[in-house]
Amino acid sequence: MEPVAVARDPRALIAASGVAASALLLFGFQLPGWGHLVLVASIVFASWVDRELSVDLTLVGVGIAIVSSTSVEADVSWPSFFRIGIVLALAVAAPFVLDRFLLRRREIRFPWRSREKKTRLEIAYLFLVPFLGWLILPFYFIRSGAYANWPHITDASQLGRFFVGVNAVGTWDELFFICTVFALLRRHFPVWQANLVQAVIFVSFLWELGYRAWGPLLTFPFALLQGYLFARTRSLGYVLAVHLLFDAIVFLAIVHAHNPEWIPIFIY
């Protein structure tokens, strides 16, 4: 994740912002033609600005293009379970394989833990996350009606798939948006700029997944915080723990929203 020696050229940020805009068009506005056009144009523009930047944005673009090949709207049927799972796995694997074996680099890594000792605040945050989720998520899902973007599940098999799916997507979020997109952007931009760009891509994906209405008011700060925590801790294990603790409440809140008599532990 070490920055490369590139000029402080504002055109570089324009190219990266174009890639983020393509994700917004693809996932947020569901405009595949325009989204893919903006994605390709941004990468071509990046090649004019800096070769290393264009290579890294191409890897990001490959992942985005693979995800855009299918709908990621919440669906727990067996065909969708495997379809979405395979597509998301390929979106992480393809940039990693290209980076490692074609480009002969190690820029995309998944550092499970860092050698730095966690601060008391970072440890305390792990306990705070589920409480914040309990406090905020039911209010968001139920008051906004966003819970309806997930299927009404009562069958045990579907509940199991939903639980696995929520955790699998949460894990994928960190592998792709943080360890791939954010890490590659960090080679060219300061943390705050790289974080803003990855957060736009992150939130665009979450919008298609189902976090709509005023969901971005929650998901955008969350995406920024995850990028900041990864830059600070350099630990996939830590940011993944934060995410999965939050997603545990997501699962409970959505199930409760569809079945109010189940899990009556929320205030909203």
Backbone as CSV, one residue per row, in Angstrom:
resi,resn,N_x,N_y,N_z,CA_x,CA_y,CA_z,C_x,C_y,C_z
1,MET,0.819,-1.194,0.000,0.000,0.000,0.000,0.859,1.253,0.000
2,GLU,2.120,1.098,-0.360,3.014,2.241,-0.381,2.704,3.108,-1.597
3,PRO,2.632,4.445,-1.428,2.345,5.322,-2.550,3.447,5.251,-3.596
4,VAL,3.076,5.347,-4.872,4.056,5.395,-5.942,4.404,6.848,-6.187
5,ALA,5.505,7.057,-6.873,5.970,8.415,-7.135,5.257,8.979,-8.362
6,VAL,4.109,9.591,-8.146,3.372,10.207,-9.250,3.258,11.693,-8.978
7,ALA,3.112,12.461,-10.049,2.996,13.903,-9.910,1.659,14.260,-9.267
8,ARG,1.640,15.368,-8.557,0.389,15.849,-7.959,-0.456,16.490,-9.057
9,ASP,-0.968,15.656,-9.903,-1.719,16.107,-11.069,-3.207,15.965,-10.783
10,PRO,-3.980,17.054,-10.809,-5.419,16.956,-10.524,-6.146,16.049,-11.502
11,ARG,-5.547,15.799,-12.671,-6.188,14.917,-13.646,-6.254,13.481,-13.132
12,ALA,-5.314,13.110,-12.265,-5.334,11.763,-11.703,-6.594,11.548,-10.872
13,LEU,-6.947,12.546,-10.067,-8.148,12.441,-9.240,-9.401,12.464,-10.107
14,ILE,-9.357,13.189,-11.220,-10.498,13.198,-12.145,-10.721,11.803,-12.713
15,ALA,-9.629,11.129,-13.078,-9.740,9.770,-13.623,-10.320,8.813,-12.588
16,ALA,-9.813,8.880,-11.357,-10.318,8.001,-10.296,-11.771,8.315,-9.971
17,SER,-12.117,9.597,-9.983,-13.504,9.988,-9.720,-14.423,9.492,-10.830
18,GLY,-13.897,9.424,-12.057,-14.679,8.876,-13.163,-15.011,7.408,-12.949
19,VAL,-14.050,6.658,-12.415,-14.306,5.250,-12.105,-15.385,5.142,-11.035
20,ALA,-15.313,6.004,-10.021,-16.344,6.008,-8.976,-17.703,6.383,-9.557
21,ALA,-17.702,7.356,-10.476,-18.960,7.772,-11.111,-19.556,6.634,-11.923
22,SER,-18.694,5.827,-12.542,-19.200,4.684,-13.311,-19.919,3.693,-12.402
23,ALA,-19.389,3.498,-11.193,-20.047,2.606,-10.236,-21.399,3.170,-9.822
24,LEU,-21.457,4.483,-9.660,-22.728,5.122,-9.308,-23.762,4.920,-10.417
25,LEU,-23.325,5.029,-11.657,-24.232,4.821,-12.785,-24.646,3.357,-12.892
26,LEU,-23.690,2.453,-12.693,-23.967,1.026,-12.849,-24.857,0.479,-11.743
27,PHE,-24.508,0.803,-10.486,-25.207,0.203,-9.351,-26.318,1.089,-8.802
28,GLY,-26.060,2.391,-8.778,-27.051,3.297,-8.202,-28.193,3.620,-9.153
29,PHE,-27.845,4.006,-10.393,-28.858,4.426,-11.358,-29.229,3.336,-12.352
30,GLN,-28.540,2.187,-12.266,-28.864,1.052,-13.133,-28.812,1.447,-14.614
31,LEU,-27.709,2.080,-15.008,-27.492,2.501,-16.393,-26.234,1.818,-16.922
32,PRO,-26.339,0.541,-17.298,-25.135,-0.206,-17.687,-24.396,0.371,-18.881
33,GLY,-25.113,0.824,-19.913,-24.425,1.379,-21.079,-23.580,2.585,-20.727
34,TRP,-24.202,3.556,-20.077,-23.481,4.762,-19.689,-22.398,4.464,-18.644
35,GLY,-22.723,3.564,-17.728,-21.754,3.231,-16.690,-20.491,2.613,-17.251
36,HIS,-20.641,1.671,-18.163,-19.470,1.036,-18.762,-18.693,2.015,-19.638
37,LEU,-19.409,2.899,-20.318,-18.748,3.910,-21.140,-17.889,4.831,-20.283
38,VAL,-18.437,5.293,-19.169,-17.683,6.171,-18.266,-16.500,5.427,-17.658
39,LEU,-16.683,4.143,-17.338,-15.594,3.343,-16.777,-14.437,3.235,-17.761
40,VAL,-14.732,2.869,-18.990,-13.675,2.732,-20.008,-13.019,4.077,-20.289
41,ALA,-13.825,5.133,-20.419,-13.283,6.464,-20.704,-12.355,6.934,-19.584
42,SER,-12.718,6.636,-18.350,-11.892,7.051,-17.201,-10.555,6.337,-17.207
43,ILE,-10.553,5.053,-17.547,-9.302,4.298,-17.589,-8.426,4.775,-18.749
44,VAL,-9.048,5.048,-19.892,-8.292,5.578,-21.034,-7.694,6.931,-20.677
45,PHE,-8.489,7.771,-20.018,-7.981,9.078,-19.589,-6.825,8.914,-18.607
46,ALA,-6.937,7.929,-17.713,-5.861,7.679,-16.743,-4.577,7.264,-17.439
47,SER,-4.683,6.517,-18.532,-3.477,6.091,-19.262,-2.748,7.281,-19.865
48,TRP,-3.486,8.342,-20.141,-2.888,9.565,-20.664,-2.190,10.346,-19.543
49,VAL,-2.706,10.185,-18.324,-2.152,10.913,-17.180,-0.936,10.205,-16.605
50,ASP,-1.081,8.892,-16.323,0.007,8.145,-15.684,-0.210,6.651,-15.893
51,ARG,0.832,5.945,-16.315,0.695,4.525,-16.627,0.332,3.708,-15.397
52,GLU,1.023,3.934,-14.267,0.748,3.163,-13.049,-0.679,3.379,-12.568
53,LEU,-1.140,4.612,-12.677,-2.511,4.907,-12.277,-3.500,4.146,-13.152
54,SER,-3.240,4.121,-14.466,-4.159,3.429,-15.367,-4.188,1.930,-15.091
55,VAL,-3.028,1.356,-14.732,-2.982,-0.062,-14.393,-3.843,-0.354,-13.173
56,ASP,-3.699,0.462,-12.134,-4.452,0.223,-10.904,-5.945,0.481,-11.092
57,LEU,-6.293,1.512,-11.855,-7.708,1.759,-12.114,-8.300,0.676,-13.011
58,THR,-7.480,0.084,-13.863,-7.963,-1.034,-14.674,-8.316,-2.217,-13.783
59,LEU,-7.490,-2.510,-12.774,-7.789,-3.599,-11.853,-9.092,-3.327,-11.103
60,VAL,-9.261,-2.084,-10.650,-10.516,-1.710,-9.996,-11.682,-1.862,-10.969
61,GLY,-11.469,-1.402,-12.206,-12.521,-1.475,-13.213,-12.912,-2.899,-13.560
62,VAL,-11.940,-3.807,-13.569,-12.242,-5.219,-13.829,-13.207,-5.746,-12.775
63,GLY,-12.925,-5.443,-11.515,-13.807,-5.889,-10.438,-15.193,-5.287,-10.563
64,ILE,-15.267,-3.987,-10.839,-16.562,-3.324,-10.987,-17.346,-3.930,-12.150
65,ALA,-16.666,-4.156,-13.272,-17.338,-4.708,-14.450,-17.887,-6.107,-14.175
66,ILE,-17.119,-6.910,-13.437,-17.594,-8.265,-13.119,-18.847,-8.201,-12.246
67,VAL,-18.843,-7.334,-11.242,-20.025,-7.209,-10.371,-21.229,-6.726,-11.168
68,SER,-20.974,-5.824,-12.125,-22.090,-5.267,-12.903,-22.703,-6.272,-13.867
69,SER,-22.096,-7.449,-13.989,-22.597,-8.449,-14.932,-23.867,-9.135,-14.430
70,THR,-24.233,-8.913,-13.178,-25.437,-9.537,-12.639,-26.102,-8.604,-11.637
71,SER,-27.342,-8.854,-11.338,-28.039,-8.094,-10.301,-27.608,-8.597,-8.926
72,VAL,-27.334,-7.660,-8.024,-26.974,-8.057,-6.659,-28.086,-7.692,-5.681
73,GLU,-29.283,-7.433,-6.189,-30.410,-7.189,-5.294,-30.641,-8.428,-4.434
74,ALA,-31.001,-8.202,-3.183,-31.112,-9.292,-2.216,-32.086,-10.360,-2.691
75,ASP,-31.615,-11.592,-2.729,-32.422,-12.733,-3.153,-31.783,-13.983,-2.563
76,VAL,-32.556,-14.759,-1.800,-31.976,-15.922,-1.127,-32.365,-17.241,-1.787
77,SER,-32.929,-17.177,-2.998,-33.202,-18.429,-3.706,-31.872,-19.108,-4.032
78,TRP,-31.891,-20.430,-4.141,-30.646,-21.152,-4.394,-29.928,-20.673,-5.657
79,PRO,-30.620,-20.496,-6.808,-29.905,-20.028,-8.004,-29.221,-18.674,-7.793
80,SER,-29.932,-17.724,-7.162,-29.350,-16.403,-6.911,-28.224,-16.481,-5.890
81,PHE,-28.383,-17.339,-4.894,-27.351,-17.512,-3.856,-26.018,-17.871,-4.495
82,PHE,-26.042,-18.835,-5.417,-24.801,-19.259,-6.070,-24.355,-18.273,-7.145
83,ARG,-25.311,-17.697,-7.884,-24.961,-16.743,-8.935,-24.235,-15.533,-8.363
84,ILE,-24.831,-14.935,-7.354,-24.213,-13.753,-6.755,-22.888,-14.116,-6.089
85,GLY,-22.859,-15.262,-5.411,-21.630,-15.683,-4.741,-20.480,-15.867,-5.711
86,ILE,-20.748,-16.498,-6.847,-19.693,-16.740,-7.835,-19.200,-15.422,-8.435
87,VAL,-20.137,-14.533,-8.769,-19.762,-13.254,-9.371,-18.914,-12.419,-8.404
88,LEU,-19.322,-12.345,-7.151,-18.558,-11.564,-6.177,-17.181,-12.170,-5.931
89,ALA,-17.110,-13.497,-5.902,-15.808,-14.156,-5.727,-14.885,-13.834,-6.893
90,LEU,-15.421,-13.847,-8.114,-14.612,-13.529,-9.291,-14.152,-12.069,-9.263
91,ALA,-15.001,-11.180,-8.742,-14.652,-9.759,-8.703,-13.466,-9.491,-7.790
92,VAL,-13.283,-10.316,-6.773,-12.104,-10.194,-5.908,-10.919,-10.960,-6.501
93,ALA,-11.193,-12.151,-7.024,-10.115,-13.018,-7.506,-9.435,-12.462,-8.744
94,ALA,-10.206,-11.906,-9.676,-9.633,-11.461,-10.945,-8.573,-10.364,-10.760
95,PRO,-8.870,-9.262,-10.035,-7.809,-8.258,-9.831,-6.606,-8.824,-9.078
96,PHE,-6.853,-9.715,-8.113,-5.753,-10.311,-7.349,-4.857,-11.145,-8.256
97,VAL,-5.452,-11.984,-9.078,-4.669,-12.847,-9.978,-3.901,-12.006,-10.989
98,LEU,-4.545,-10.988,-11.554,-3.858,-10.115,-12.508,-2.686,-9.390,-11.857
99,ASP,-2.903,-8.907,-10.650,-1.839,-8.199,-9.927,-0.671,-9.122,-9.604
100,ARG,-0.999,-10.324,-9.135,0.036,-11.229,-8.648,0.779,-11.962,-9.782
101,PHE,0.048,-12.408,-10.794,0.654,-13.297,-11.786,0.915,-12.636,-13.140
102,LEU,0.104,-11.663,-13.539,0.369,-10.975,-14.800,1.302,-9.795,-14.600
103,LEU,1.012,-8.980,-13.592,1.832,-7.794,-13.328,3.029,-8.081,-12.442
104,ARG,3.038,-9.281,-11.822,4.145,-9.702,-10.957,4.362,-8.712,-9.816
105,ARG,3.263,-8.307,-9.169,3.334,-7.393,-8.034,2.652,-8.038,-6.843
106,ARG,2.678,-7.312,-5.734,1.950,-7.743,-4.537,1.235,-6.538,-3.918
107,GLU,0.579,-5.763,-4.784,-0.098,-4.561,-4.305,-1.446,-4.887,-3.670
108,ILE,-2.082,-5.961,-4.115,-3.341,-6.390,-3.509,-3.023,-7.486,-2.510
109,ARG,-3.210,-7.165,-1.248,-2.918,-8.118,-0.176,-4.070,-8.109,0.817
110,PHE,-4.110,-9.142,1.604,-5.166,-9.273,2.607,-4.519,-9.502,3.969
111,PRO,-3.958,-8.440,4.542,-3.217,-8.560,5.805,-4.149,-8.822,6.979
112,TRP,-4.209,-10.058,7.416,-5.177,-10.435,8.438,-4.985,-9.645,9.725
113,ARG,-3.763,-9.463,10.128,-3.511,-8.691,11.339,-2.207,-7.933,11.189
114,SER,-2.110,-6.835,11.904,-0.889,-6.048,11.900,-0.134,-6.295,13.200
115,ARG,1.079,-5.853,13.227,1.884,-6.047,14.434,1.631,-4.965,15.470
116,GLU,0.978,-3.875,15.041,0.693,-2.806,15.990,-0.368,-3.242,16.990
117,LYS,-0.146,-2.913,18.230,-1.124,-3.223,19.262,-2.311,-2.283,19.141
118,LYS,-3.507,-2.840,19.255,-4.716,-2.021,19.139,-4.824,-1.080,20.331
119,THR,-5.274,0.144,20.045,-5.467,1.111,21.117,-6.736,0.762,21.899
120,ARG,-6.869,1.346,23.071,-8.072,1.119,23.875,-9.323,1.593,23.143
121,LEU,-9.187,2.685,22.393,-10.329,3.200,21.650,-10.747,2.219,20.559
122,GLU,-9.772,1.638,19.867,-10.085,0.663,18.812,-10.740,-0.582,19.390
123,ILE,-10.283,-1.017,20.542,-10.900,-2.178,21.194,-12.305,-1.833,21.668
124,ALA,-12.460,-0.648,22.257,-13.777,-0.225,22.740,-14.769,-0.106,21.590
125,TYR,-14.282,0.296,20.430,-15.166,0.462,19.266,-15.800,-0.864,18.852
126,LEU,-15.073,-1.969,19.042,-15.628,-3.280,18.718,-16.878,-3.577,19.552
127,PHE,-16.888,-3.097,20.779,-18.054,-3.299,21.654,-19.152,-2.273,21.351
128,LEU,-18.733,-1.104,20.860,-19.690,-0.046,20.566,-20.481,-0.329,19.290
129,VAL,-19.853,-1.006,18.323,-20.470,-1.234,17.014,-21.821,-1.934,17.113
130,PRO,-21.933,-3.093,17.798,-23.258,-3.729,17.866,-24.302,-2.872,18.584
131,PHE,-23.876,-2.090,19.571,-24.821,-1.205,20.255,-25.335,-0.132,19.295
132,LEU,-24.435,0.458,18.503,-24.856,1.461,17.530,-25.785,0.846,16.482
133,GLY,-25.459,-0.382,16.067,-26.324,-1.071,15.117,-27.712,-1.302,15.692
134,TRP,-27.759,-1.755,16.941,-29.045,-1.987,17.626,-29.851,-0.695,17.721
135,LEU,-29.153,0.413,17.922,-29.813,1.695,18.117,-30.318,2.294,16.803
136,ILE,-29.535,2.108,15.722,-29.801,2.823,14.470,-30.522,1.979,13.429
137,LEU,-30.087,0.738,13.253,-30.545,-0.043,12.102,-32.044,-0.333,12.077
138,PRO,-32.663,-0.775,13.183,-34.110,-1.012,13.118,-34.893,0.250,12.747
139,PHE,-34.474,1.374,13.295,-35.128,2.638,12.968,-35.024,2.916,11.476
140,TYR,-33.817,2.713,10.905,-33.626,2.947,9.473,-34.467,1.991,8.631
141,PHE,-34.301,0.696,8.866,-34.976,-0.285,8.019,-36.491,-0.149,8.079
142,ILE,-37.042,0.040,9.275,-38.493,0.024,9.449,-39.118,1.368,9.093
143,ARG,-38.532,2.463,9.577,-39.115,3.776,9.307,-39.024,4.151,7.831
144,SER,-37.942,3.738,7.167,-37.782,4.070,5.748,-38.467,3.066,4.835
145,GLY,-38.784,1.889,5.384,-39.353,0.831,4.561,-38.318,0.069,3.767
146,ALA,-37.024,0.347,3.995,-35.962,-0.296,3.220,-35.897,-1.799,3.462
147,TYR,-36.431,-2.263,4.597,-36.393,-3.701,4.875,-37.123,-4.497,3.793
148,ALA,-38.067,-3.855,3.097,-38.820,-4.536,2.040,-37.953,-4.856,0.830
149,ASN,-36.743,-4.277,0.765,-35.819,-4.605,-0.314,-35.189,-5.983,-0.121
150,TRP,-35.410,-6.570,1.046,-34.990,-7.941,1.309,-36.243,-8.815,1.375
151,PRO,-36.160,-10.071,0.941,-37.351,-10.923,0.911,-37.871,-11.242,2.308
152,HIS,-39.182,-11.478,2.382,-39.822,-11.893,3.632,-39.518,-13.375,3.828
153,ILE,-38.741,-13.678,4.861,-38.260,-15.042,5.061,-38.819,-15.616,6.355
154,THR,-39.375,-16.822,6.241,-39.832,-17.541,7.432,-39.310,-18.974,7.455
155,ASP,-38.881,-19.448,6.306,-38.379,-20.817,6.176,-36.973,-20.919,6.752
156,ALA,-36.701,-22.011,7.487,-35.399,-22.179,8.152,-34.252,-22.221,7.154
157,SER,-34.456,-22.890,6.026,-33.409,-22.970,5.007,-33.089,-21.593,4.439
158,GLN,-34.128,-20.806,4.173,-33.913,-19.460,3.658,-33.244,-18.565,4.699
159,LEU,-33.646,-18.722,5.956,-32.995,-17.952,7.022,-31.514,-18.272,7.093
160,GLY,-31.177,-19.559,6.951,-29.776,-19.950,6.968,-29.011,-19.340,5.815
161,ARG,-29.611,-19.356,4.623,-28.953,-18.770,3.458,-28.815,-17.255,3.618
162,PHE,-29.844,-16.646,4.202,-29.784,-15.200,4.414,-28.662,-14.850,5.382
163,PHE,-28.538,-15.609,6.455,-27.473,-15.358,7.428,-26.094,-15.526,6.781
164,VAL,-25.919,-16.612,6.049,-24.641,-16.841,5.362,-24.391,-15.738,4.339
165,GLY,-25.446,-15.357,3.599,-25.291,-14.333,2.580,-24.898,-12.983,3.151
166,VAL,-25.530,-12.584,4.251,-25.195,-11.304,4.882,-23.731,-11.282,5.301
167,ASN,-23.270,-12.356,5.908,-21.877,-12.412,6.350,-20.903,-12.528,5.185
168,ALA,-21.302,-13.272,4.138,-20.439,-13.423,2.975,-20.269,-12.097,2.240
169,VAL,-21.379,-11.364,2.075,-21.294,-10.069,1.397,-20.503,-9.077,2.240
170,GLY,-20.696,-9.102,3.557,-19.917,-8.231,4.435,-18.433,-8.510,4.332
171,THR,-18.066,-9.778,4.261,-16.660,-10.152,4.095,-16.152,-9.686,2.739
172,TRP,-16.959,-9.899,1.701,-16.563,-9.467,0.361,-16.355,-7.955,0.305
173,ASP,-17.207,-7.198,0.971,-17.056,-5.739,0.999,-15.648,-5.342,1.417
174,GLU,-15.147,-5.967,2.456,-13.812,-5.611,2.958,-12.711,-6.092,2.020
175,LEU,-12.889,-7.275,1.444,-11.879,-7.801,0.522,-11.789,-6.948,-0.738
176,PHE,-12.947,-6.486,-1.238,-12.926,-5.730,-2.490,-12.762,-4.229,-2.269
177,PHE,-13.670,-3.616,-1.546,-13.649,-2.164,-1.427,-12.456,-1.649,-0.629
178,ILE,-12.056,-2.375,0.399,-10.976,-1.898,1.256,-9.615,-2.460,0.821
179,CYS,-9.498,-3.795,0.772,-8.199,-4.403,0.477,-7.812,-4.312,-0.996
180,THR,-8.783,-4.089,-1.870,-8.472,-3.975,-3.296,-8.600,-2.529,-3.767
181,VAL,-9.810,-1.988,-3.765,-10.026,-0.645,-4.304,-9.266,0.411,-3.499
182,PHE,-9.485,0.454,-2.202,-8.841,1.470,-1.370,-7.321,1.315,-1.377
183,ALA,-6.840,0.067,-1.298,-5.391,-0.166,-1.285,-4.746,0.306,-2.587
184,LEU,-5.379,0.058,-3.721,-4.821,0.500,-5.002,-4.867,2.026,-5.127
185,LEU,-5.947,2.628,-4.683,-6.047,4.084,-4.744,-5.022,4.758,-3.830
186,ARG,-4.726,4.112,-2.714,-3.757,4.678,-1.768,-2.358,4.789,-2.359
187,ARG,-2.081,4.071,-3.412,-0.780,4.164,-4.064,-0.621,5.504,-4.777
188,HIS,-1.723,6.199,-5.001,-1.679,7.411,-5.818,-2.225,8.654,-5.129
189,PHE,-3.005,8.455,-4.073,-3.677,9.588,-3.450,-3.506,9.567,-1.935
190,PRO,-3.656,10.730,-1.296,-3.697,10.749,0.168,-4.875,9.916,0.672
191,VAL,-4.807,9.534,1.937,-5.840,8.673,2.503,-7.233,9.263,2.294
192,TRP,-7.403,10.556,2.548,-8.748,11.126,2.504,-9.336,11.099,1.101
193,GLN,-8.490,11.318,0.080,-8.992,11.279,-1.286,-9.313,9.848,-1.716
194,ALA,-8.398,8.929,-1.434,-8.642,7.520,-1.766,-9.886,7.013,-1.048
195,ASN,-10.075,7.460,0.176,-11.206,7.001,0.974,-12.530,7.511,0.409
196,LEU,-12.557,8.754,-0.029,-13.780,9.306,-0.616,-14.164,8.557,-1.893
197,VAL,-13.167,8.252,-2.725,-13.442,7.555,-3.980,-13.963,6.146,-3.713
198,GLN,-13.284,5.413,-2.807,-13.749,4.048,-2.526,-15.120,4.062,-1.875
199,ALA,-15.409,5.080,-1.069,-16.704,5.143,-0.386,-17.843,5.334,-1.382
200,VAL,-17.623,6.111,-2.434,-18.654,6.292,-3.457,-18.948,4.957,-4.138
201,ILE,-17.906,4.191,-4.461,-18.095,2.884,-5.091,-18.793,1.930,-4.131
202,PHE,-18.355,1.933,-2.881,-18.921,1.089,-1.818,-20.422,1.347,-1.660
203,VAL,-20.782,2.613,-1.515,-22.173,2.984,-1.259,-23.051,2.711,-2.479
204,SER,-22.489,2.880,-3.679,-23.248,2.581,-4.894,-23.650,1.116,-4.929
205,PHE,-22.709,0.236,-4.565,-23.007,-1.193,-4.512,-24.067,-1.481,-3.451
206,LEU,-23.923,-0.875,-2.276,-24.881,-1.112,-1.200,-26.275,-0.616,-1.558
207,TRP,-26.350,0.430,-2.377,-27.660,0.920,-2.817,-28.366,-0.160,-3.623
208,GLU,-27.663,-0.754,-4.595,-28.296,-1.815,-5.379,-28.650,-3.006,-4.494
209,LEU,-27.808,-3.289,-3.511,-28.060,-4.411,-2.619,-29.350,-4.231,-1.831
210,GLY,-29.711,-2.977,-1.526,-30.959,-2.760,-0.800,-30.948,-1.612,0.189
211,TYR,-29.787,-1.003,0.429,-29.704,0.095,1.393,-30.118,1.400,0.712
212,ARG,-31.424,1.549,0.500,-31.942,2.682,-0.259,-32.624,3.685,0.668
213,ALA,-33.533,4.494,0.096,-34.143,5.601,0.845,-33.019,6.496,1.364
214,TRP,-32.947,6.712,2.674,-31.855,7.528,3.198,-30.712,6.673,3.715
215,GLY,-30.596,5.448,3.187,-29.516,4.543,3.558,-28.114,5.106,3.376
216,PRO,-27.837,5.854,2.258,-26.482,6.405,2.093,-26.029,7.312,3.236
217,LEU,-26.988,7.904,3.964,-26.593,8.716,5.125,-25.942,7.857,6.204
218,LEU,-26.218,6.548,6.175,-25.585,5.613,7.098,-24.394,4.925,6.453
219,THR,-24.571,4.486,5.205,-23.532,3.666,4.583,-22.305,4.467,4.165
220,PHE,-22.489,5.738,3.794,-21.322,6.531,3.387,-20.370,6.778,4.561
221,PRO,-20.860,7.226,5.728,-19.949,7.350,6.877,-19.320,6.012,7.269
222,PHE,-20.101,4.926,7.167,-19.560,3.613,7.507,-18.417,3.237,6.575
223,ALA,-18.600,3.470,5.268,-17.549,3.156,4.296,-16.301,3.990,4.563
224,LEU,-16.487,5.264,4.863,-15.338,6.129,5.176,-14.613,5.647,6.427
225,LEU,-15.371,5.272,7.430,-14.770,4.824,8.686,-13.996,3.528,8.489
226,GLN,-14.532,2.612,7.669,-13.830,1.359,7.410,-12.501,1.614,6.702
227,GLY,-12.499,2.524,5.739,-11.248,2.868,5.063,-10.249,3.497,6.014
228,TYR,-10.740,4.400,6.858,-9.860,5.051,7.841,-9.271,4.035,8.811
229,LEU,-10.105,3.119,9.302,-9.632,2.117,10.261,-8.605,1.181,9.632
230,PHE,-8.812,0.839,8.353,-7.846,-0.024,7.681,-6.524,0.704,7.484
231,ALA,-6.598,1.976,7.107,-5.365,2.755,6.943,-4.622,2.883,8.266
232,ARG,-5.378,2.960,9.351,-4.763,3.138,10.672,-4.232,1.831,11.248
233,THR,-5.027,0.767,11.143,-4.655,-0.502,11.788,-3.895,-1.448,10.856
234,ARG,-4.097,-1.274,9.536,-3.525,-2.180,8.535,-3.886,-3.630,8.830
235,SER,-5.109,-3.827,9.276,-5.556,-5.155,9.695,-6.914,-5.479,9.083
236,LEU,-6.929,-6.434,8.159,-8.194,-6.916,7.607,-9.041,-7.546,8.701
237,GLY,-8.393,-8.273,9.600,-9.125,-8.928,10.673,-9.919,-7.943,11.505
238,TYR,-9.343,-6.781,11.775,-10.023,-5.791,12.613,-11.227,-5.192,11.887
239,VAL,-11.020,-4.712,10.648,-12.141,-4.075,9.951,-13.222,-5.102,9.617
240,LEU,-12.814,-6.357,9.408,-13.810,-7.397,9.154,-14.617,-7.691,10.410
241,ALA,-13.965,-7.697,11.568,-14.683,-7.904,12.825,-15.713,-6.796,13.035
242,VAL,-15.319,-5.551,12.769,-16.247,-4.431,12.884,-17.446,-4.638,11.959
243,HIS,-17.152,-4.997,10.720,-18.218,-5.142,9.726,-19.173,-6.276,10.078
244,LEU,-18.642,-7.410,10.477,-19.500,-8.557,10.758,-20.302,-8.372,12.037
245,LEU,-19.759,-7.648,12.998,-20.547,-7.329,14.188,-21.740,-6.449,13.807
246,PHE,-21.485,-5.501,12.927,-22.562,-4.629,12.449,-23.575,-5.432,11.635
247,ASP,-23.073,-6.337,10.787,-23.962,-7.135,9.941,-24.795,-8.128,10.746
248,ALA,-24.315,-8.531,11.894,-25.123,-9.403,12.747,-26.407,-8.690,13.157
249,ILE,-26.304,-7.401,13.425,-27.494,-6.618,13.773,-28.338,-6.352,12.527
250,VAL,-27.679,-6.183,11.376,-28.425,-6.048,10.115,-29.344,-7.259,9.919
251,PHE,-28.786,-8.458,10.081,-29.555,-9.692,9.919,-30.740,-9.722,10.884
252,LEU,-30.489,-9.464,12.155,-31.557,-9.513,13.158,-32.624,-8.450,12.902
253,ALA,-32.181,-7.260,12.504,-33.121,-6.160,12.294,-34.039,-6.424,11.097
254,ILE,-33.500,-6.957,10.015,-34.316,-7.230,8.831,-35.302,-8.366,9.109
255,VAL,-34.837,-9.413,9.778,-35.732,-10.513,10.124,-36.852,-10.007,11.030
256,HIS,-36.499,-9.176,12.003,-37.515,-8.613,12.911,-38.485,-7.706,12.163
257,ALA,-37.967,-6.914,11.222,-38.839,-5.999,10.475,-39.904,-6.761,9.702
258,HIS,-39.545,-7.901,9.144,-40.503,-8.721,8.402,-41.416,-9.528,9.330
259,ASN,-40.912,-9.850,10.515,-41.660,-10.669,11.474,-41.584,-9.994,12.848
260,PRO,-42.380,-8.964,13.093,-42.251,-8.161,14.313,-42.327,-8.957,15.611
261,GLU,-42.972,-10.114,15.571,-43.063,-10.923,16.784,-41.766,-11.684,17.064
262,TRP,-40.871,-11.711,16.086,-39.574,-12.368,16.272,-38.548,-11.352,16.777
263,ILE,-37.687,-11.795,17.617,-36.542,-10.987,18.113,-37.005,-9.604,18.562
264,PRO,-37.924,-9.511,19.505,-38.449,-8.212,19.946,-37.487,-7.509,20.916
265,ILE,-36.334,-7.167,20.415,-35.297,-6.575,21.278,-34.968,-5.135,20.872
266,PHE,-35.704,-4.601,19.898,-35.328,-3.315,19.317,-36.279,-2.202,19.736
267,ILE,-35.747,-0.981,19.670,-36.532,0.224,19.936,-36.501,1.062,18.661
268,TYR,-37.664,1.454,18.166,-37.682,2.257,16.937,-38.963,3.093,16.839
